[in-house]
Structure formats: C-alpha cells, structure tokens
Tab-separated table of C-alpha atoms in Angstrom:
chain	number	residue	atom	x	y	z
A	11	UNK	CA	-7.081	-18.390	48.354
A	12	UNK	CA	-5.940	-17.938	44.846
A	13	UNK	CA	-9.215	-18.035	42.280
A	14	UNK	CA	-7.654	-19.780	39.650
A	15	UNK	CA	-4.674	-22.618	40.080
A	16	UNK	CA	-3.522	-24.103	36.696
A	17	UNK	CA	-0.773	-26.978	36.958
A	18	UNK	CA	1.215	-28.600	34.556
A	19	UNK	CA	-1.508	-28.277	32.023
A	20	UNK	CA	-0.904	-29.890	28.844
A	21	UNK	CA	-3.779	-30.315	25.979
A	22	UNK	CA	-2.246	-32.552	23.158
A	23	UNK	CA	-4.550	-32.779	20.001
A	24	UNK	CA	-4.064	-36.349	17.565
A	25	UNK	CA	-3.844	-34.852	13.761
A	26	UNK	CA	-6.051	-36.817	11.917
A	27	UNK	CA	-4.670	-39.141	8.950
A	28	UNK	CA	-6.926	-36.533	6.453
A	29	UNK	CA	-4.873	-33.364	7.910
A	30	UNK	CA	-2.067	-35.519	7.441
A	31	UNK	CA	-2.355	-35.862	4.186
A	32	UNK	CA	-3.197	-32.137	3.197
A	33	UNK	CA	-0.147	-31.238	5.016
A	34	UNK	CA	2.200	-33.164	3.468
A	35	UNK	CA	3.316	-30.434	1.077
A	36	UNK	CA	3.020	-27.814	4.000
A	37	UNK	CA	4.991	-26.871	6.868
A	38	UNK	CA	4.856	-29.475	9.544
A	39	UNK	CA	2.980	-28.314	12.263
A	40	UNK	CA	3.788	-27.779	16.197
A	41	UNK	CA	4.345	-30.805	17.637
A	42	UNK	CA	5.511	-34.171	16.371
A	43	UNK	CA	4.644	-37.326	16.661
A	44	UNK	CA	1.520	-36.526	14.367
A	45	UNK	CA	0.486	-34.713	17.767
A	46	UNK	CA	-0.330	-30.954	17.983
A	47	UNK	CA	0.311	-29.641	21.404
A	48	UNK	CA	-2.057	-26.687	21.718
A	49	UNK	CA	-1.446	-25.940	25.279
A	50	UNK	CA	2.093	-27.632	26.537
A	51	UNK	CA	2.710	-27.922	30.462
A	52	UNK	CA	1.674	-24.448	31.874
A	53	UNK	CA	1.442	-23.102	35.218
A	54	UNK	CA	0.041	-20.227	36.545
A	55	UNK	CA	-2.328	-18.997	39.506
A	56	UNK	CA	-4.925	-16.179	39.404
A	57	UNK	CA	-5.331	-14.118	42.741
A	58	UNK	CA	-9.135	-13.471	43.651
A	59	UNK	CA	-10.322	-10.001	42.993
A	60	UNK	CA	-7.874	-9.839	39.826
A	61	UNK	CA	-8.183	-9.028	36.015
A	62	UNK	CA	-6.174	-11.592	34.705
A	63	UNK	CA	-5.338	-10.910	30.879
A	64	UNK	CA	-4.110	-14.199	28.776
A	65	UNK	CA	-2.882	-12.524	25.343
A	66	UNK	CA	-1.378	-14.712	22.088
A	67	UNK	CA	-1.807	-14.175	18.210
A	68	UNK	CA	-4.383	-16.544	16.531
A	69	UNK	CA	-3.777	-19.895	17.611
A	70	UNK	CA	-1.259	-19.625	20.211
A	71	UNK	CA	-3.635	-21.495	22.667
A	72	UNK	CA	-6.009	-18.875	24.684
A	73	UNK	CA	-9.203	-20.501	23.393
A	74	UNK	CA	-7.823	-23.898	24.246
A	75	UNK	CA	-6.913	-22.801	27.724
A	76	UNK	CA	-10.162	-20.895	28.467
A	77	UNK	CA	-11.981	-23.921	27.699
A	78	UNK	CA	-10.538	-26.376	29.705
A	79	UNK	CA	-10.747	-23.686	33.095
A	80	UNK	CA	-14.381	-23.646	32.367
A	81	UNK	CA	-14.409	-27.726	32.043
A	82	UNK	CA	-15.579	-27.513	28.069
A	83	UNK	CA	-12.729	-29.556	27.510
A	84	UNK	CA	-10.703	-32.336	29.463
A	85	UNK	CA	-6.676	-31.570	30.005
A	86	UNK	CA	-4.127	-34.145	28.218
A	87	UNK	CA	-2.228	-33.374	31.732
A	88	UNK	CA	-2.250	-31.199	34.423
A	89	UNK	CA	-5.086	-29.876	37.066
A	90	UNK	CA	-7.484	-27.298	37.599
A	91	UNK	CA	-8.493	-26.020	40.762
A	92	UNK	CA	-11.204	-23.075	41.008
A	93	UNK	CA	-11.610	-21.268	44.693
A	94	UNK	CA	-9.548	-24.560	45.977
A	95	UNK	CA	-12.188	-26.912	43.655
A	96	UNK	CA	-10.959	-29.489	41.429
A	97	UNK	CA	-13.217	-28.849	38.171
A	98	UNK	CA	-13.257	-32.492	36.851
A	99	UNK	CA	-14.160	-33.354	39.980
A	100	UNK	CA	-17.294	-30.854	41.537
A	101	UNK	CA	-17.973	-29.599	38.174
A	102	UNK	CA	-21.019	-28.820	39.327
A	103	UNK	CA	-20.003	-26.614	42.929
A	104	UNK	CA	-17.559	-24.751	40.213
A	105	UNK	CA	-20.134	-23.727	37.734
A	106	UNK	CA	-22.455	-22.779	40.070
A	107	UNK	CA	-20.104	-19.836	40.365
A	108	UNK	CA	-18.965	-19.128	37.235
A	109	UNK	CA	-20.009	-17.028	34.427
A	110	UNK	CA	-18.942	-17.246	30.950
A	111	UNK	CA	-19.128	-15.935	27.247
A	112	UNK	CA	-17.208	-17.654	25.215
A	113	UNK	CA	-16.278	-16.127	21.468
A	114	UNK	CA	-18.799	-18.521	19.604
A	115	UNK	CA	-21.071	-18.190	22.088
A	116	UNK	CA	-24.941	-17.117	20.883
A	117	UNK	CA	-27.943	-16.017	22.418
A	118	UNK	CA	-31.199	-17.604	21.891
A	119	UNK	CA	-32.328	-15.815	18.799
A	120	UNK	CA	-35.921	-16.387	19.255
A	121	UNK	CA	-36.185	-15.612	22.431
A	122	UNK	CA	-36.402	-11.442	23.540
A	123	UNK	CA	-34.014	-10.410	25.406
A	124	UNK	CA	-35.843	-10.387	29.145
A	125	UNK	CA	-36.405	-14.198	28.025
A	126	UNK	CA	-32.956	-15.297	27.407
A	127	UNK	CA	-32.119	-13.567	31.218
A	128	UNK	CA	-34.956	-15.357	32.600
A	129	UNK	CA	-34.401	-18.546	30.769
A	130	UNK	CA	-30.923	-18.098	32.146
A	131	UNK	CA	-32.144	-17.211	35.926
A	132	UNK	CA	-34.834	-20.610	35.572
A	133	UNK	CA	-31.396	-23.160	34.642
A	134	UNK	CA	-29.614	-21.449	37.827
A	135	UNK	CA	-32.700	-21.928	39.996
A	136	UNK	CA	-33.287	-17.928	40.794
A	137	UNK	CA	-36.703	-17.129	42.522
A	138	UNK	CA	-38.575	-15.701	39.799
A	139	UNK	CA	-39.305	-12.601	41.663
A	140	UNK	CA	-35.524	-11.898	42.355
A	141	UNK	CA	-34.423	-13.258	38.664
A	142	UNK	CA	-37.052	-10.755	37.325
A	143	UNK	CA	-35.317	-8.058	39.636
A	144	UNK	CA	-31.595	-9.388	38.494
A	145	UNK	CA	-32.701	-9.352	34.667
A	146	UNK	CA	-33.910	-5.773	34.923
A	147	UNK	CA	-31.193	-4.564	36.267
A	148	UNK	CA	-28.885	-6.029	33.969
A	149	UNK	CA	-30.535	-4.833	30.825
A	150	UNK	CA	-30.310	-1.105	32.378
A	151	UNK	CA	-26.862	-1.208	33.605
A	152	UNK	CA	-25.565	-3.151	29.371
A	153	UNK	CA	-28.399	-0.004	27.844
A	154	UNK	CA	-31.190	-3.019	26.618
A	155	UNK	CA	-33.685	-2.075	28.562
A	156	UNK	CA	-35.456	-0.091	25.878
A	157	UNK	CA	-34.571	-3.631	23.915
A	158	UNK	CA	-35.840	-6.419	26.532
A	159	UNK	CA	-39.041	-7.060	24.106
A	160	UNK	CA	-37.299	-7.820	21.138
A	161	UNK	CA	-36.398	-10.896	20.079
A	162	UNK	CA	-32.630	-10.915	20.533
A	163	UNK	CA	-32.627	-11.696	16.224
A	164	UNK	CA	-32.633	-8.228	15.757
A	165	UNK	CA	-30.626	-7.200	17.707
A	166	UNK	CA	-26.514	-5.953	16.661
A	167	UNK	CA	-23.575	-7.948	16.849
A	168	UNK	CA	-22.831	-5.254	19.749
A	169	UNK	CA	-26.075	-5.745	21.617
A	170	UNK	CA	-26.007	-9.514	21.350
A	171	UNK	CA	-22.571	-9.609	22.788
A	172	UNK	CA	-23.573	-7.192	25.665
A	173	UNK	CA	-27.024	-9.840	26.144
A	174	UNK	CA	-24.189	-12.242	26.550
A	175	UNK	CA	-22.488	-10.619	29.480
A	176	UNK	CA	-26.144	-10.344	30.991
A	177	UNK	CA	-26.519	-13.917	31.100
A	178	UNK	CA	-23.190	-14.779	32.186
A	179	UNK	CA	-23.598	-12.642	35.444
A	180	UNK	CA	-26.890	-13.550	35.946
A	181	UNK	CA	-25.825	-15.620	38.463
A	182	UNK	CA	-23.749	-13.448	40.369
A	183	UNK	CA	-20.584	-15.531	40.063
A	184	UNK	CA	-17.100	-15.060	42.082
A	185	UNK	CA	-15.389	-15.405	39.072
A	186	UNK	CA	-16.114	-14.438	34.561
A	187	UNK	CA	-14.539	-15.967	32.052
A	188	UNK	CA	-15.076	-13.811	29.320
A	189	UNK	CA	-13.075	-15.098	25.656
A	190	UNK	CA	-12.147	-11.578	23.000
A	191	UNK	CA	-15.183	-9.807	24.683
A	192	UNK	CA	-14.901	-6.588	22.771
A	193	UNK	CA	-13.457	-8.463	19.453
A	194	UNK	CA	-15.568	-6.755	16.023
A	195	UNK	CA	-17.672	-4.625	18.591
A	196	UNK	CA	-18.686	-1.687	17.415
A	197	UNK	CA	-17.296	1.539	19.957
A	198	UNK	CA	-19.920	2.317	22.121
A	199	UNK	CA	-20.777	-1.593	23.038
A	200	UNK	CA	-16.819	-1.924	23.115
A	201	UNK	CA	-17.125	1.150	26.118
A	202	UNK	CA	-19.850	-0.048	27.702
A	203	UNK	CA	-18.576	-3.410	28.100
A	204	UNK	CA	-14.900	-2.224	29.144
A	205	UNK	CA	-16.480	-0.089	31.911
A	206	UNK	CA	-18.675	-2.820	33.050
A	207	UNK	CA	-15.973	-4.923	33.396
A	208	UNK	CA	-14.114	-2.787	35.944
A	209	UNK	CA	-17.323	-1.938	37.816
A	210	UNK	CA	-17.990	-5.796	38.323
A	211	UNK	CA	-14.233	-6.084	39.126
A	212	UNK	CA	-14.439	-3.672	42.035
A	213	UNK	CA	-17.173	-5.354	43.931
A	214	UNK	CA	-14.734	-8.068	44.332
A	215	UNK	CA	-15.474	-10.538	41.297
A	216	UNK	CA	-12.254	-12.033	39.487
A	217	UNK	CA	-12.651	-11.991	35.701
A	218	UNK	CA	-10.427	-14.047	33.564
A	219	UNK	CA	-9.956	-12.830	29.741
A	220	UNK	CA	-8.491	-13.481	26.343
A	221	UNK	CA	-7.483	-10.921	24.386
A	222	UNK	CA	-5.305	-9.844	21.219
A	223	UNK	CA	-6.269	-6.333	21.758
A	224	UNK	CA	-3.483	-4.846	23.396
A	225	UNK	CA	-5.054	-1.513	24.272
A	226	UNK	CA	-8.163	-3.487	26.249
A	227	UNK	CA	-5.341	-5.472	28.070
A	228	UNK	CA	-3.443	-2.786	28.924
A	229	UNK	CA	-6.444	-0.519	30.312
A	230	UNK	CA	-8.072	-3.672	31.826
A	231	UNK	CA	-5.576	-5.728	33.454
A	232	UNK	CA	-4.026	-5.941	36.783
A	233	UNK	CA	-1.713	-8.689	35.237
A	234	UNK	CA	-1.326	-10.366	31.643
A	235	UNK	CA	0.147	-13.893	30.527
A	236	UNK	CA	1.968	-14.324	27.135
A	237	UNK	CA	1.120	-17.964	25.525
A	238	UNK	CA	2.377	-18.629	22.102
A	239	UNK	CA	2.553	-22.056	20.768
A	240	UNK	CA	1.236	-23.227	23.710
A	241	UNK	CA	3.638	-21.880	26.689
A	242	UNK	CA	3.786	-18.895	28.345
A	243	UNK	CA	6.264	-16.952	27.394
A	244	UNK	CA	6.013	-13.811	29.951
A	245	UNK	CA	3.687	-13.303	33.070
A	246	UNK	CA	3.250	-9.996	35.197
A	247	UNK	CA	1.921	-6.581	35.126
A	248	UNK	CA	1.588	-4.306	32.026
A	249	UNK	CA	4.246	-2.666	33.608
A	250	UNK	CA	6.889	-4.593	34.486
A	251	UNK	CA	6.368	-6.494	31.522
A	252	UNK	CA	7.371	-3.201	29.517
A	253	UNK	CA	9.957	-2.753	31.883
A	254	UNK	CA	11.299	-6.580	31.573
A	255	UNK	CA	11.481	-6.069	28.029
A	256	UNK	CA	12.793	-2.270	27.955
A	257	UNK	CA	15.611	-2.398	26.038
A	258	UNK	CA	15.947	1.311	25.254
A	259	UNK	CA	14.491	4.765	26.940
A	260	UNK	CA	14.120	7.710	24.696
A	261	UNK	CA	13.970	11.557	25.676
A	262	UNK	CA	11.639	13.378	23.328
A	263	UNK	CA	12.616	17.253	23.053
A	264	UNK	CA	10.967	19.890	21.237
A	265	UNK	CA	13.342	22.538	20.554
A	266	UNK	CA	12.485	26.173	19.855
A	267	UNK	CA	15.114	26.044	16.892
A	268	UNK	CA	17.102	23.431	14.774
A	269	UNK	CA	19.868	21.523	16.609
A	270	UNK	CA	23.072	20.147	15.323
A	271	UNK	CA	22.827	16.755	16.075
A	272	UNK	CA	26.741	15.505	15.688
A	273	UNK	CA	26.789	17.656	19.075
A	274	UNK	CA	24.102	15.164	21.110
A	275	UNK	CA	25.783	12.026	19.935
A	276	UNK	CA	28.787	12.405	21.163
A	277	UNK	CA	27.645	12.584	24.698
A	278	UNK	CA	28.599	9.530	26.462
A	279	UNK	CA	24.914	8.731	27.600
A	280	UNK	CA	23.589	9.135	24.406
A	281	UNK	CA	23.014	5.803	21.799
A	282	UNK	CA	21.545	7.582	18.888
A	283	UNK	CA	19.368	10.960	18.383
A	284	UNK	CA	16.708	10.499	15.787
A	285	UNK	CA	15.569	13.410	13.769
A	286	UNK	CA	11.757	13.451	13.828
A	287	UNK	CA	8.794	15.519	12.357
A	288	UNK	CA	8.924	18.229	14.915
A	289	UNK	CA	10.800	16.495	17.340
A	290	UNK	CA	14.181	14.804	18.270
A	291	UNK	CA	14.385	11.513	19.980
A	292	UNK	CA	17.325	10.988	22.241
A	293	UNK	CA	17.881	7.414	22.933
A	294	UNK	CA	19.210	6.231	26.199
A	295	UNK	CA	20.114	3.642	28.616
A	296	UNK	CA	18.348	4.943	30.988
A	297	UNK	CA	16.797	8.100	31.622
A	298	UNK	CA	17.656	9.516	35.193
A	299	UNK	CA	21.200	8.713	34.531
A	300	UNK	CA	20.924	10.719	31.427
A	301	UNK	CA	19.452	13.397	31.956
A	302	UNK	CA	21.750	15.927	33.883
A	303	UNK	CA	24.405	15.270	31.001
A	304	UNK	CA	22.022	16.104	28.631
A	305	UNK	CA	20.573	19.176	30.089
A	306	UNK	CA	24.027	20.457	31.419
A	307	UNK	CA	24.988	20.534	27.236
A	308	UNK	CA	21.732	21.858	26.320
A	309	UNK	CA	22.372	24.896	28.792
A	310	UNK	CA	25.721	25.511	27.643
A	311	UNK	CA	24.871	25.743	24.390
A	312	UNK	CA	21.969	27.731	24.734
A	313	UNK	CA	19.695	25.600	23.606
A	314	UNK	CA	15.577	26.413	24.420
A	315	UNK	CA	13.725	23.507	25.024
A	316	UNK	CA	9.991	23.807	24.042
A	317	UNK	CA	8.577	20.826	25.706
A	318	UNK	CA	10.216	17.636	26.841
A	319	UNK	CA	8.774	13.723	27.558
A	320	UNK	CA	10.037	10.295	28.049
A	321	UNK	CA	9.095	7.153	25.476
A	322	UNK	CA	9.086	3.828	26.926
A	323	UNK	CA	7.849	0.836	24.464
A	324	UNK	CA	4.558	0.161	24.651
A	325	UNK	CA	2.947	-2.997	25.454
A	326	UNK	CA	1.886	-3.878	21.968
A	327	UNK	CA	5.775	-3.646	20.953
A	328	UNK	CA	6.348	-5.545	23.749
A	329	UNK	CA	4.252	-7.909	22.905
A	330	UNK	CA	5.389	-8.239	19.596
A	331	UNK	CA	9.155	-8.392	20.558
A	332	UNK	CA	8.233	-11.319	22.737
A	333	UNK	CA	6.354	-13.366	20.209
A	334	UNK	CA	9.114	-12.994	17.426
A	335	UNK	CA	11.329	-14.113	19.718
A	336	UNK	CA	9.560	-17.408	20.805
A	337	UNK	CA	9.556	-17.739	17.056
A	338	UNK	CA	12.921	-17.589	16.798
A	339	UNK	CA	13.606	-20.193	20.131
C-alpha cells in the first residue's frame, strides 16, 4: 500500500477585490478569472518507507500542497488518501499517525522543553510513564537533554526547530511531514536533523518534505517532485532526473603540459573543449562512446594525462533548467 495517494488535486484561491486593485498596474497573476490556482490538478503517489522530496522556488505551491495532505486546508478538487484513508473523511484515524512541523510552526515558548513533549504525549493520550520514557529519549537523540528545563524561549532558532521534530514524532507516526526543515538552521542543528531524518527513515517511517535546498534533497531523497506554478513539472529519482535532463557529458582532464586544443575539436565525438583554470573540459554526447576516440588521440600524440573525471549536471542545474523552462511553456 502506497503511503501517500494524491489525485487530481486542484487548490484554486478567489483574489480578493483589494488585491485586485493593487494589481492593476502589475503583472496579472497565475490564473484568470480573478482566480489564483496555487496547486492545479496534480497526481502523484508516495511508496511507504520512502523520502519523498517536493522541491519549487517561492511560491510554486509546496506549502499549499503540504497543507492540504495534512488536512490544514480543504482541496478545490481532487482526493487524498493516507495508508488507503480518505483524510476529509477519518481525519481523525489519519492524524493519529502523522507527525508534522510545518515552517511557521512554534513551540510553546513558556513551556520547557520536557513540557512541550509531555504536553504533546497528554493530547495523543501516551501513558505518562511511557510519554516520560518517549520525551527523554527524544531530547537525547535532537542533543536537548542538557536543555529539557528551560523554557523553550531561550532556546535558538536551531534548538526550537529540533524541539519541533521532538513533538512531531512523539507519537511514533508511520508517516512525517516535515515543511523546509533545515531552512535558516544554523550547521550543526542542520546535521543533526539531516541524520535524524535518515535514522527515522530506516526503521520504516515514510517522511514527506519540502525543500528549496537542493543539496538536502539530493542527500535525503529516494525520489523528488518538481511543482512550479502549481504542476509538477518532473517526478523521479535524483538520478534519473539528472539523467532525463542530461543534455551534455563532459570529460575533465588534467594534463601534465599545455594542449593544443584545435587538435581535440576536431574529433568527431567531441562538441567543444573548454579551457579551464587547471583543467580542460571535453564536452560530449556521451561518455563511453567517447572515450576510446579520445584516448586513442591522446596516446598518439603523446599526451600525459594527470588525472581524469566525468561532469554530469547537477541537480540544482537541473532544477533550474526545468523551472526556466516551465517559465517559458
């Protein structure tokens, strides 16, 4: 059974006749109608035991999304199924195993930290015995412990969020929700969340996450979705999605010496040769094809390489590619 089953969903917001008018001298905005579609008629599953990775600039509709799989906010269109539940209709069952932090989210300020656990573990209906257990454990695993008697006021931006994540799995839910969890964190609460995050994965727990940080995505997620303005404009691995999007392959070589490069351009699996600090790039159609042509002119030549890797785009330039061109469509 799939974790997460989105349908056909659509959330369609009604611009206001005050936005209306402070737009008139701006751009008109996505839609029409006087309607902004912030999520329009998307479908996608999430397999259980996955990291599922749902990346977009500002405003391309993650928040939106996240919301309405955690029943914050009611689809224009479409359904929602959670472990084969219908949200809308057992909200209840479905949040009962769910945890979630979303990017506003807060902890009780006044509250210490082993208070906003246990406050958390009393809503949930947790023994106290075993919520005291749960909450201790917690605040070892996130480094609070030392914390759990202050009030959660003074604690950082990168404590708070990693209080957050305490609460959220207080519960032990199948399945996290977690919206730009290492967003403005400073590096060590940024690592310690990261590596929490797989741990928590590999007992079996699906976690669902927003992200513009492609380097989080790309060490995090078994698969990522591409929404901008609303649809999804790619969905697979990291990988493939590089590969889907490859439109070059590059040789870097190192030589010991200079190298003429009129000589490497003429070969007929060679686009271009770029002249780099230390370095030339050779690009390619593809590499394997490439490379025996390549070498066999290197040899002849005697030409010493130093060191030699490949270059494939990364995800953030895929990502990038991707969203200029749904600008463009």
């Amino acid at each position: 059974m799939n974790a997460i089953v989105a349908k056909d969903l659509s959330k369609v917001f009604k611009i206001s006749k005050r936005i209306r008018k402070e737009r008139k001298s701006k751009p008109a905005p996505q839609g029409k109608n006087n309607l902004i579609y912030a999520v329009d008629n998307i479908s996608f599953e999430v397999k259980n035991g996955e990291i599922f990775g749902f990346l977009g600039p500002n405003g391309a509709g993650k928040t939106t999304t996240i919301r309405m799989l955690t029943g914050v906010l009611k689809p224009t269109n479409g359904n929602i199924t959670i472990f084969g539940e219908n949200i809308w209709k057992h909200p209840i069952r479905v949040k009962q195993i769910m945890g979630q932090v979303p990017e506003m989210a807060n902890v009780y300020m006044d509250l210490t930290g082993i208070q906003n656990l246990n406050f958390i573990g009393e809503i949930y209906g947790i023994p106290k015995k075993e919520g005291k257990i749960r909450a201790e454990n917690l605040l070892k695993k996130f480094e609070l412990f030392e914390r759990r008697f202050s009030k959660a006021k003074k604690y950082s931006k990168g404590m708070k969020q990693r209080l957050l994540l305490c609460m959220a799995l207080m519960s032990n839910p199948k399945i996290l929700f977690l919206d730009e969890p290492t967003s403005g964190l400073d590096v060590q609460s940024a690592r310690i969340i990261k590596q929490l995050i797989r741990e928590y994965n590999k007992t079996g727990m699906t976690i669902f996450m927003t992200t513009h940080d492609m380097d989080v995505a790309n060490e995090l997620c078994d698969r990522i979705a591409i929404i901008n303005k609303g649809k999804i404009i790619g969905l697979d691995s990291p990988e493939n999605l590089r590969k889907l999007k490859q439109e070059y392959q590059a040789i870097d070589f190192y030589f010991t010496d200079d190298v003429e490069e009129k000589g490497l351009k003429e070969l007929n699996s060679v686009k271009e040769v770029k002249k780099m600090t230390d370095y030339y790039r050779v690009i390619v159609n593809d590499v394997n094809s490439s490379i025996h042509e390549i070498m066999n002119y290197l040899k002849s030549n005697n030409i010493i390489i130093k060191k030699m890797n490949t270059h494939e785009p990364s995800l953030e330039e895929v990502f990038i590619k991707m969203i200029k061109r749904g600008d463009k469509n």
